[in-house]
mmCIF file of C-alpha atoms in Angstrom:
data_model
loop_
_atom_site.group_PDB
_atom_site.id
_atom_site.type_symbol
_atom_site.label_atom_id
_atom_site.label_comp_id
_atom_site.label_asym_id
_atom_site.label_seq_id
_atom_site.Cartn_x
_atom_site.Cartn_y
_atom_site.Cartn_z
ATOM 1 C CA MET A 1 -12.702 -114.699 -26.441
ATOM 2 C CA PRO A 2 -13.698 -115.744 -29.955
ATOM 3 C CA PHE A 3 -11.540 -115.058 -33.025
ATOM 4 C CA ILE A 4 -12.817 -115.345 -36.572
ATOM 5 C CA ASN A 5 -10.217 -115.524 -39.331
ATOM 6 C CA SER A 6 -11.364 -115.624 -42.909
ATOM 7 C CA ARG A 7 -9.383 -116.073 -46.076
ATOM 8 C CA VAL A 8 -11.323 -115.357 -49.259
ATOM 9 C CA SER A 9 -10.341 -115.505 -52.974
ATOM 10 C CA VAL A 10 -12.228 -112.336 -53.828
ATOM 11 C CA GLN A 11 -11.441 -108.659 -53.141
ATOM 12 C CA VAL A 12 -13.484 -107.233 -50.226
ATOM 13 C CA THR A 13 -14.564 -103.651 -50.217
ATOM 14 C CA LYS A 14 -14.704 -101.575 -47.064
ATOM 15 C CA GLU A 15 -18.554 -101.665 -47.173
ATOM 16 C CA GLN A 16 -18.455 -105.541 -47.477
ATOM 17 C CA GLU A 17 -15.996 -105.753 -44.660
ATOM 18 C CA GLU A 18 -18.183 -103.690 -42.390
ATOM 19 C CA ALA A 19 -21.185 -105.800 -43.285
ATOM 20 C CA LEU A 20 -19.294 -109.020 -42.599
ATOM 21 C CA LYS A 21 -18.052 -107.656 -39.250
ATOM 22 C CA GLU A 22 -21.537 -106.661 -38.171
ATOM 23 C CA LYS A 23 -23.131 -109.930 -39.179
ATOM 24 C CA LEU A 24 -20.305 -112.145 -37.687
ATOM 25 C CA GLY A 25 -20.643 -110.115 -34.488
ATOM 26 C CA LYS A 26 -24.254 -111.194 -34.190
ATOM 27 C CA ALA A 27 -23.540 -114.781 -35.333
ATOM 28 C CA ILE A 28 -20.966 -115.396 -32.672
ATOM 29 C CA SER A 29 -23.713 -115.182 -30.044
ATOM 30 C CA ILE A 30 -25.039 -118.526 -31.262
ATOM 31 C CA ILE A 31 -22.278 -119.946 -29.012
ATOM 32 C CA PRO A 32 -23.479 -119.503 -25.369
ATOM 33 C CA GLY A 33 -21.393 -116.939 -23.507
ATOM 34 C CA LYS A 34 -19.796 -115.456 -26.586
ATOM 35 C CA SER A 35 -20.484 -111.983 -27.868
ATOM 36 C CA GLU A 36 -19.282 -109.268 -30.221
ATOM 37 C CA GLN A 37 -17.872 -107.498 -27.157
ATOM 38 C CA TRP A 38 -14.929 -109.919 -27.114
ATOM 39 C CA LEU A 39 -14.835 -110.893 -30.804
ATOM 40 C CA MET A 40 -11.689 -110.306 -32.835
ATOM 41 C CA ILE A 41 -11.936 -110.722 -36.593
ATOM 42 C CA GLU A 42 -9.299 -110.792 -39.355
ATOM 43 C CA PHE A 43 -10.095 -110.517 -43.000
ATOM 44 C CA ALA A 44 -7.612 -111.668 -45.698
ATOM 45 C CA ASP A 45 -8.884 -111.079 -49.173
ATOM 46 C CA GLY A 46 -7.528 -111.808 -52.639
ATOM 47 C CA CYS A 47 -5.990 -115.149 -51.401
ATOM 48 C CA ASN A 48 -5.004 -117.838 -53.869
ATOM 49 C CA LEU A 49 -7.461 -120.545 -52.756
ATOM 50 C CA TYR A 50 -7.787 -123.715 -54.782
ATOM 51 C CA PHE A 51 -10.795 -125.934 -54.084
ATOM 52 C CA GLN A 52 -11.465 -129.160 -55.914
ATOM 53 C CA GLY A 53 -8.363 -128.507 -58.011
ATOM 54 C CA ASN A 54 -9.376 -125.096 -59.223
ATOM 55 C CA LYS A 55 -9.789 -121.474 -58.304
ATOM 56 C CA LYS A 56 -12.321 -120.498 -60.964
ATOM 57 C CA GLU A 57 -15.071 -119.584 -58.503
ATOM 58 C CA PRO A 58 -14.948 -117.569 -55.203
ATOM 59 C CA THR A 59 -13.748 -119.622 -52.276
ATOM 60 C CA ALA A 60 -13.502 -119.059 -48.511
ATOM 61 C CA PHE A 61 -11.779 -120.741 -45.555
ATOM 62 C CA ILE A 62 -13.045 -119.499 -42.251
ATOM 63 C CA GLU A 63 -11.596 -120.348 -38.786
ATOM 64 C CA VAL A 64 -13.562 -119.889 -35.625
ATOM 65 C CA LYS A 65 -11.408 -120.128 -32.506
ATOM 66 C CA VAL A 66 -12.840 -119.906 -29.006
ATOM 67 C CA PHE A 67 -11.697 -120.033 -25.428
ATOM 68 C CA GLY A 68 -13.530 -123.002 -23.878
ATOM 69 C CA SER A 69 -15.743 -125.371 -25.730
ATOM 70 C CA ILE A 70 -18.495 -125.104 -28.311
ATOM 71 C CA PRO A 71 -21.654 -127.145 -27.698
ATOM 72 C CA GLU A 72 -22.295 -129.615 -30.496
ATOM 73 C CA SER A 73 -25.799 -128.274 -30.701
ATOM 74 C CA CYS A 74 -24.478 -124.886 -31.947
ATOM 75 C CA LEU A 75 -22.133 -126.105 -34.717
ATOM 76 C CA ASP A 76 -24.646 -126.705 -37.462
ATOM 77 C CA LYS A 77 -26.514 -123.413 -36.869
ATOM 78 C CA LEU A 78 -23.268 -121.411 -36.782
ATOM 79 C CA THR A 79 -21.839 -123.052 -39.875
ATOM 80 C CA GLU A 80 -25.090 -122.414 -41.759
ATOM 81 C CA THR A 81 -25.139 -118.841 -40.570
ATOM 82 C CA ILE A 82 -21.473 -118.111 -41.425
ATOM 83 C CA CYS A 83 -21.782 -119.756 -44.853
ATOM 84 C CA GLY A 84 -24.999 -117.609 -45.463
ATOM 85 C CA ILE A 85 -23.146 -114.471 -44.540
ATOM 86 C CA TYR A 86 -20.293 -115.112 -46.969
ATOM 87 C CA GLU A 87 -22.667 -116.176 -49.751
ATOM 88 C CA THR A 88 -24.778 -113.070 -49.299
ATOM 89 C CA GLU A 89 -22.028 -110.480 -48.817
ATOM 90 C CA LEU A 90 -19.320 -111.924 -51.186
ATOM 91 C CA GLN A 91 -21.210 -114.321 -53.479
ATOM 92 C CA VAL A 92 -19.078 -117.272 -52.251
ATOM 93 C CA LYS A 93 -21.298 -120.384 -52.688
ATOM 94 C CA LYS A 94 -21.790 -122.406 -49.589
ATOM 95 C CA ASP A 95 -20.253 -125.473 -51.266
ATOM 96 C CA ARG A 96 -17.065 -123.494 -51.725
ATOM 97 C CA ILE A 97 -16.653 -122.665 -48.037
ATOM 98 C CA TYR A 98 -14.860 -124.565 -45.290
ATOM 99 C CA VAL A 99 -15.470 -123.612 -41.669
ATOM 100 C CA LYS A 100 -12.943 -124.866 -39.121
ATOM 101 C CA TYR A 101 -13.603 -124.799 -35.326
ATOM 102 C CA GLU A 102 -10.935 -124.767 -32.764
ATOM 103 C CA GLU A 103 -11.447 -124.833 -28.998
ATOM 104 C CA ALA A 104 -8.683 -123.485 -26.696
ATOM 105 C CA GLY A 105 -8.178 -124.313 -23.017
ATOM 106 C CA LYS A 106 -5.545 -121.615 -22.666
ATOM 107 C CA TRP A 107 -6.048 -118.026 -23.715
ATOM 108 C CA GLY A 108 -4.202 -114.838 -22.747
ATOM 109 C CA TRP A 109 -5.400 -111.253 -22.634
ATOM 110 C CA ASN A 110 -4.368 -108.037 -20.985
ATOM 111 C CA GLY A 111 -1.087 -109.484 -19.646
ATOM 112 C CA SER A 112 -2.519 -112.563 -18.028
ATOM 113 C CA ASN A 113 -4.279 -115.798 -18.850
ATOM 114 C CA PHE A 114 -7.694 -117.253 -18.314
#
């Protein structure tokens, strides 16, 4: 049950959104037991994001939430992959991206809880 929420300062075209969706769908499998089949994604574009006191350059804040835990061994690879996706697709430099991870012990779906 992963959820990826991204806020970006740039406008995202439908083509870019589709490319992001596809690449994030593959990237989530870096976490054992997670797949695109259960992935939910939200895109918020055109956000007023200030980083280091300015908003002159494209900026992104990405949250990755999962049911259960994320092995430490996966974090660096997933962060590198996510930053690379946003740099390639939206030209947001890696040093203007924050990635936040959140592990949840409680998660509901389809009228019940895991």
